[in-house]
Coordinates of C-alpha atoms and ligand atoms in Angstrom, one line a residue:
M1 CA -35.3 -129.0 184.1
E2 CA -35.7 -132.5 182.8
F3 CA -38.8 -132.9 180.6
T4 CA -40.6 -136.2 181.1
M5 CA -44.0 -137.4 180.1
A6 CA -44.9 -137.5 183.8
S7 CA -43.9 -133.9 184.5
F8 CA -45.7 -132.8 181.4
L9 CA -48.9 -134.6 182.5
S10 CA -48.7 -133.3 186.0
R11 CA -48.3 -129.8 184.7
F12 CA -51.1 -130.2 182.2
F13 CA -53.6 -131.4 184.8
K14 CA -52.7 -128.6 187.2
F15 CA -53.1 -125.9 184.6
G16 CA -55.3 -123.1 185.8
S17 CA -55.8 -124.5 189.3
Q18 CA -53.5 -121.8 190.9
N19 CA -51.9 -124.1 193.4
M20 CA -50.5 -122.1 196.2
A21 CA -47.8 -122.2 198.9
I22 CA -48.4 -120.0 202.0
D23 CA -45.8 -118.8 204.5
L24 CA -48.0 -117.9 207.4
G25 CA -45.5 -116.0 209.5
T26 CA -46.0 -114.2 212.8
A27 CA -45.0 -111.0 211.2
N28 CA -45.5 -111.5 207.4
T29 CA -47.6 -113.7 205.2
L30 CA -46.2 -114.6 201.7
V31 CA -48.1 -116.4 199.0
Y32 CA -46.3 -118.3 196.2
V33 CA -48.3 -119.4 193.2
Q34 CA -47.2 -122.4 191.2
D35 CA -45.1 -121.5 188.2
R36 CA -45.3 -117.8 189.1
G37 CA -43.4 -117.4 192.4
I38 CA -44.2 -115.0 195.2
V39 CA -47.2 -112.9 194.3
L40 CA -48.2 -111.5 197.8
N41 CA -46.1 -110.3 200.7
E42 CA -48.0 -108.5 203.5
P43 CA -47.9 -108.1 207.3
S44 CA -49.9 -110.7 209.2
V45 CA -52.2 -108.1 210.7
V46 CA -56.0 -107.7 210.8
A47 CA -57.8 -104.6 211.9
I48 CA -61.1 -105.4 213.5
E49 CA -63.8 -102.8 214.0
T50 CA -66.5 -103.1 216.6
I51 CA -69.8 -101.3 216.1
N52 CA -72.7 -101.8 218.5
G53 CA -71.0 -104.9 219.8
I54 CA -70.6 -106.5 216.4
K55 CA -67.1 -107.2 215.1
R56 CA -66.1 -107.0 211.5
V57 CA -62.9 -107.0 209.5
K58 CA -61.9 -103.5 208.6
A59 CA -58.6 -104.1 206.9
V60 CA -56.0 -106.8 206.4
G61 CA -52.3 -106.8 205.7
D62 CA -50.5 -103.6 204.6
D63 CA -53.6 -101.5 205.2
A64 CA -54.1 -103.0 208.7
K65 CA -50.5 -102.6 209.7
M66 CA -50.6 -98.8 208.9
M67 CA -53.3 -98.6 211.5
M68 CA -51.3 -100.2 214.3
G69 CA -50.8 -97.9 217.3
K70 CA -52.9 -95.2 215.6
T71 CA -56.4 -96.7 215.9
P72 CA -59.4 -95.1 217.6
D73 CA -61.0 -97.2 220.4
S74 CA -63.5 -98.8 218.0
I75 CA -60.8 -100.4 215.9
E76 CA -58.2 -102.9 217.0
A77 CA -55.2 -104.0 215.0
I78 CA -54.6 -107.7 215.8
R79 CA -51.7 -110.0 214.9
P80 CA -53.4 -113.4 215.1
L81 CA -50.1 -115.4 215.1
R82 CA -48.1 -113.0 217.2
D83 CA -46.2 -115.4 219.5
G84 CA -45.8 -118.2 217.0
V85 CA -48.9 -120.1 218.1
I86 CA -52.3 -119.1 216.7
A87 CA -53.4 -116.7 219.3
D88 CA -56.7 -116.2 217.5
I89 CA -57.8 -118.9 215.1
E90 CA -60.9 -117.1 213.8
I91 CA -59.0 -114.0 212.9
A92 CA -56.2 -116.1 211.4
E93 CA -58.8 -117.8 209.2
E94 CA -60.2 -114.5 208.0
M95 CA -56.7 -113.4 207.2
I96 CA -55.9 -116.6 205.2
K97 CA -59.2 -116.3 203.3
H98 CA -58.6 -112.6 202.5
F99 CA -55.1 -113.3 201.1
I100 CA -56.2 -116.3 199.1
R101 CA -59.1 -114.3 197.6
K102 CA -56.8 -111.4 196.8
V103 CA -54.4 -113.7 194.9
N104 CA -57.2 -115.6 193.1
G105 CA -59.2 -112.6 192.0
K106 CA -62.1 -114.0 190.1
R107 CA -60.3 -117.2 189.0
T108 CA -61.7 -119.6 191.5
S109 CA -65.1 -119.6 189.9
M110 CA -63.7 -120.5 186.5
F111 CA -61.1 -123.2 187.4
S112 CA -60.9 -126.2 189.7
P113 CA -60.1 -125.4 193.3
P114 CA -56.4 -125.2 194.2
E115 CA -54.2 -127.4 196.3
I116 CA -52.5 -125.4 199.1
V117 CA -49.3 -126.1 201.0
I118 CA -49.0 -124.1 204.2
C119 CA -46.0 -124.0 206.5
V120 CA -46.5 -124.4 210.2
P121 CA -44.1 -123.8 213.1
S122 CA -42.4 -127.1 214.1
G123 CA -43.5 -126.5 217.7
S124 CA -47.2 -126.2 216.8
T125 CA -49.6 -128.7 218.4
S126 CA -51.8 -131.1 216.4
V127 CA -54.8 -129.0 217.3
E128 CA -53.2 -125.9 215.9
R129 CA -52.2 -127.7 212.7
R130 CA -55.7 -129.0 212.2
A131 CA -57.0 -125.4 212.7
I132 CA -54.7 -124.1 210.1
R133 CA -55.6 -126.9 207.7
D134 CA -59.3 -126.3 208.2
A135 CA -58.9 -122.6 207.6
A136 CA -57.3 -123.3 204.2
S137 CA -60.1 -125.8 203.4
N138 CA -62.7 -123.3 204.4
A139 CA -61.0 -120.8 202.1
G140 CA -61.6 -123.1 199.2
A141 CA -58.6 -125.5 198.9
S142 CA -59.3 -128.9 197.4
Q143 CA -56.4 -130.4 199.2
V144 CA -54.2 -129.0 202.0
Y145 CA -50.7 -130.1 202.8
L146 CA -48.5 -128.9 205.7
I147 CA -44.8 -128.4 205.8
L148 CA -42.7 -127.7 208.9
E149 CA -41.3 -124.2 208.8
P150 CA -37.6 -125.0 209.3
M151 CA -37.8 -127.6 206.5
A152 CA -39.3 -124.9 204.2
A153 CA -36.6 -122.4 205.3
A154 CA -33.9 -124.9 204.5
I155 CA -35.2 -125.8 201.1
G156 CA -35.6 -122.1 200.3
A157 CA -32.0 -121.5 201.3
D158 CA -30.8 -124.3 199.0
M159 CA -29.6 -126.5 201.8
P160 CA -28.9 -130.2 201.1
V161 CA -32.0 -131.5 202.9
T162 CA -32.6 -134.6 200.8
E163 CA -29.0 -135.9 201.4
P164 CA -27.6 -137.9 204.3
V165 CA -25.8 -134.8 205.5
G166 CA -26.6 -132.9 208.6
S167 CA -27.1 -129.1 208.4
M168 CA -28.5 -126.5 210.7
V169 CA -31.0 -123.7 209.9
V170 CA -31.9 -120.8 212.3
D171 CA -35.0 -119.0 211.2
I172 CA -35.4 -115.7 213.1
G173 CA -39.0 -114.5 212.6
G174 CA -41.1 -111.9 214.4
G175 CA -42.4 -114.0 217.3
T176 CA -40.2 -117.0 217.3
T177 CA -36.8 -118.3 216.3
E178 CA -36.8 -121.9 215.1
V179 CA -33.5 -123.8 215.3
A180 CA -33.4 -127.2 213.4
V181 CA -30.9 -129.9 212.3
L182 CA -32.0 -131.5 209.1
S183 CA -31.0 -134.6 207.3
L184 CA -32.6 -137.0 204.7
R185 CA -35.8 -134.9 204.4
G186 CA -36.4 -135.0 208.1
L187 CA -35.9 -132.8 211.2
A188 CA -33.3 -134.6 213.3
Y189 CA -33.7 -132.0 216.1
T190 CA -35.7 -128.9 216.5
T191 CA -36.3 -126.3 219.1
S192 CA -38.4 -123.1 219.1
V193 CA -37.5 -120.0 221.1
R194 CA -40.2 -117.5 221.8
V195 CA -37.8 -114.7 220.9
G196 CA -37.5 -112.9 217.6
G197 CA -37.9 -109.5 216.0
D198 CA -40.8 -108.5 218.3
K199 CA -38.7 -109.0 221.4
M200 CA -36.0 -106.9 219.9
D201 CA -38.5 -104.0 219.2
E202 CA -39.7 -104.3 222.8
A203 CA -36.1 -104.2 224.1
I204 CA -35.5 -100.9 222.3
V205 CA -38.8 -99.5 223.6
S206 CA -37.8 -100.4 227.2
Y207 CA -34.1 -99.2 226.8
V208 CA -35.3 -95.7 225.6
R209 CA -37.8 -95.5 228.5
R210 CA -35.3 -96.6 231.2
H211 CA -32.4 -94.4 230.1
H212 CA -34.2 -91.4 228.7
N213 CA -37.7 -91.3 230.1
L214 CA -39.0 -91.4 226.6
L215 CA -42.0 -93.4 225.4
I216 CA -41.9 -94.6 221.8
G217 CA -44.2 -96.9 219.9
E218 CA -43.3 -100.4 218.6
A219 CA -43.4 -99.2 215.0
T220 CA -40.8 -96.6 215.8
A221 CA -38.7 -99.2 217.6
E222 CA -38.9 -101.5 214.6
R223 CA -37.7 -98.8 212.3
I224 CA -34.7 -98.1 214.5
K225 CA -33.9 -101.8 214.7
K226 CA -34.0 -102.2 210.9
D227 CA -31.9 -99.2 210.2
Y228 CA -29.4 -99.4 213.1
G229 CA -29.8 -102.7 214.9
C230 CA -26.6 -104.6 215.5
A231 CA -25.5 -107.7 217.4
M232 CA -22.2 -106.2 218.5
V233 CA -20.9 -102.8 219.7
P234 CA -19.4 -101.1 216.6
A235 CA -15.6 -101.2 216.3
D236 CA -15.2 -97.5 217.4
G237 CA -17.4 -98.2 220.5
I238 CA -20.1 -95.7 219.3
G239 CA -21.2 -96.2 215.7
E240 CA -23.8 -93.9 214.2
T241 CA -25.9 -91.5 216.2
I242 CA -29.7 -91.8 216.1
Q243 CA -32.4 -89.2 216.7
I244 CA -35.5 -90.6 218.3
K245 CA -38.8 -88.8 218.8
G246 CA -41.5 -89.8 221.3
R247 CA -43.3 -88.6 224.4
D248 CA -41.6 -87.5 227.6
L249 CA -42.7 -89.7 230.5
V250 CA -42.2 -86.9 233.1
N251 CA -44.0 -83.9 231.6
G252 CA -46.0 -85.7 228.9
V253 CA -44.9 -83.6 225.9
P254 CA -43.2 -84.7 222.7
K255 CA -39.4 -84.6 222.7
E256 CA -36.4 -85.8 220.8
I257 CA -33.3 -87.5 222.2
T258 CA -30.0 -88.8 220.7
I259 CA -28.6 -92.2 221.3
T260 CA -25.8 -94.3 219.6
Q261 CA -25.7 -97.6 217.8
A262 CA -23.7 -98.9 220.7
N263 CA -26.7 -98.2 222.9
I264 CA -28.9 -100.2 220.5
A265 CA -26.4 -103.1 220.6
E266 CA -26.7 -103.0 224.4
A267 CA -30.5 -102.9 224.3
L268 CA -30.6 -105.9 221.9
S269 CA -28.1 -108.0 223.9
E270 CA -30.7 -109.8 225.8
P271 CA -33.0 -111.1 223.0
I272 CA -29.9 -111.9 220.8
G273 CA -28.4 -113.7 223.8
A274 CA -31.6 -115.9 224.0
I275 CA -31.3 -116.8 220.3
V276 CA -27.6 -117.8 220.7
E277 CA -28.6 -119.9 223.7
G278 CA -31.2 -121.7 221.6
V279 CA -28.5 -122.5 219.0
R280 CA -26.2 -123.8 221.7
I281 CA -28.9 -126.1 223.2
A282 CA -29.6 -127.5 219.7
L283 CA -25.9 -128.1 219.1
E284 CA -25.7 -129.9 222.5
N285 CA -28.6 -132.1 221.5
T286 CA -27.4 -133.1 218.0
A287 CA -26.1 -136.6 217.4
P288 CA -22.3 -136.7 217.0
E289 CA -22.4 -137.7 213.3
L290 CA -24.7 -134.9 212.4
A291 CA -22.7 -132.5 214.6
A292 CA -19.6 -133.4 212.6
D293 CA -21.4 -132.5 209.4
I294 CA -22.5 -129.1 210.8
V295 CA -18.8 -128.3 211.4
D296 CA -18.4 -128.5 207.6
Q297 CA -21.8 -127.3 206.4
G298 CA -22.1 -124.5 209.0
I299 CA -25.2 -122.7 210.2
V300 CA -27.6 -120.9 207.8
L301 CA -29.6 -117.9 209.0
T302 CA -33.0 -117.2 207.5
G303 CA -36.0 -114.9 208.5
G304 CA -36.1 -111.2 208.9
G305 CA -33.9 -111.3 212.1
A306 CA -31.0 -112.6 210.0
L307 CA -30.6 -109.1 208.7
I308 CA -29.5 -107.6 212.0
Q309 CA -26.0 -106.3 211.4
G310 CA -23.2 -108.5 212.6
L311 CA -25.5 -111.3 213.9
D312 CA -23.7 -113.8 211.7
D313 CA -20.3 -112.7 213.0
Y314 CA -21.5 -112.8 216.6
L315 CA -22.9 -116.4 216.2
R316 CA -19.6 -117.4 214.5
E317 CA -17.7 -116.1 217.5
E318 CA -20.0 -117.8 220.0
T319 CA -20.1 -121.2 218.3
G320 CA -16.8 -121.4 216.4
L321 CA -18.8 -122.7 213.4
P322 CA -19.2 -121.3 209.9
V323 CA -22.3 -119.1 209.7
S324 CA -23.9 -117.7 206.5
I325 CA -27.0 -115.7 205.8
A326 CA -29.4 -117.0 203.2
E327 CA -29.6 -115.0 200.0
D328 CA -33.1 -113.6 200.6
P329 CA -33.9 -114.3 204.3
L330 CA -37.4 -112.8 204.3
S331 CA -38.5 -115.0 201.3
C332 CA -36.8 -118.3 202.2
V333 CA -39.8 -120.0 203.8
A334 CA -42.2 -119.0 201.0
L335 CA -39.7 -120.1 198.3
G336 CA -39.0 -123.4 200.1
T337 CA -42.7 -124.1 200.6
G338 CA -43.3 -123.3 196.9
R339 CA -40.5 -125.6 195.8
A340 CA -41.7 -128.4 198.0
M341 CA -45.1 -128.1 196.2
E342 CA -43.6 -128.0 192.7
D343 CA -40.6 -130.4 192.8
P344 CA -41.4 -134.2 193.3
I345 CA -38.0 -134.6 195.0
Y346 CA -39.5 -132.9 198.1
R347 CA -42.8 -134.9 198.1
G348 CA -41.7 -136.7 201.3
V349 CA -41.6 -133.5 203.3
L350 CA -45.3 -132.6 202.8
M351 CA -47.7 -133.8 205.5
T352 CA -51.5 -134.1 205.3
A353 CA -52.1 -133.4 209.0
Ligands
LIG401 N1 -33.3 -105.3 207.9 C1 -33.8 -105.8 209.0 N2 -33.0 -105.8 210.2 C2 -33.5 -106.4 211.3 N3 -34.7 -107.0 211.4 C3 -35.5 -107.0 210.3 C4 -35.1 -106.4 209.1 N4 -36.1 -106.6 208.2 C5 -37.1 -107.2 208.8 N5 -36.7 -107.5 210.1 C6 -37.6 -108.1 211.2 O1 -37.9 -109.4 210.8 C7 -39.1 -109.8 211.4 C8 -40.0 -110.4 210.4 O2 -39.3 -111.5 209.8 P1 -40.1 -112.7 209.1 O3 -39.1 -113.7 208.7 O4 -41.0 -112.1 208.0 O5 -41.1 -113.1 210.4 P2 -42.2 -114.2 210.4 O6 -41.8 -115.4 209.6 O7 -42.4 -114.5 211.9 O8 -43.4 -113.5 209.8 C9 -39.7 -108.5 212.0 O9 -39.6 -108.5 213.4 C10 -38.9 -107.4 211.3 O10 -38.8 -106.2 212.1
LIG402 MG1 -41.2 -117.0 209.0

């Protein structure tokens, strides 16, 4: 990195203030601290306990996710951003505050308050953006900047976003898939599909129920998806065999069944088809000059959903374009948000509201 007086001074003045970049995802929240990198990576889940009609936060993040599907009636595990919009702003704010406090430890009292950059879905409304900004201010930020999620994903994936070259990023998260065409620090086109990893989990739950009368929880479905999920039927038409435990819908007792990876591909075909459709619509709406660039640059996949086996090949087949998976798809947005905060070349992509 080039060492200039200006960069030295900006570093000097920021010393100790713990500036942070936050990827507030529907499934996972990651916090990047200036000059340190990603220091927190936990599920976007809050467990709320109600006692005598009064609600209080029982657990946040990893601890809260472990409670999902296993809570007694008095405790509810909530994902405040579940479908990509802020379903519950108060709980989202509690979650942001909890994570910031966890990263800060006791430091806030000793140093100046931090600047915070938070990424927001490109489809979020101005009301939602203001709510997120206020939540970060309430949590103690001196200044809050926002960055659009696909822009952060593209920066994190080392795409040429500052150049006059069109490129496409597809970020497949838990609640949504964001498809965007970027050029010259801006989003030339963006669309958000309300389909992501959650819909894939639900598709597995419903496949197993329909074909085997077996009821399984979403956590079990997610595990199966991560271990065996695939976008195409395996070459031998079967793939691996999978044992699944759950509750029999007919007689109510626990039982175990066996299905194949090909069955999982069949179950996932609908949500994956919806993601491919989103990409197709984005391509149809891209200006010709930028579309020509995408033929060369190809499509880059980010987000946890990019890890589904064979999704890149499937998208390549469906679009005829080069498709690659970012190096660390689950961290891309946090890394990109962090870089946008640290590197002046990206200053133009930060927004104040
Ligand atoms: N290896 C994997 N294969 C398939 N899906 C995965 C894998 N790892 C994580 N996921 C899924 O990715 C989603 C979370 O991705 P993430 O990018 O963190 O979402 P968000 O940004 O919405 O929080 C979850 O639905 C999770 O089940
Ligand atoms: Mg994300």
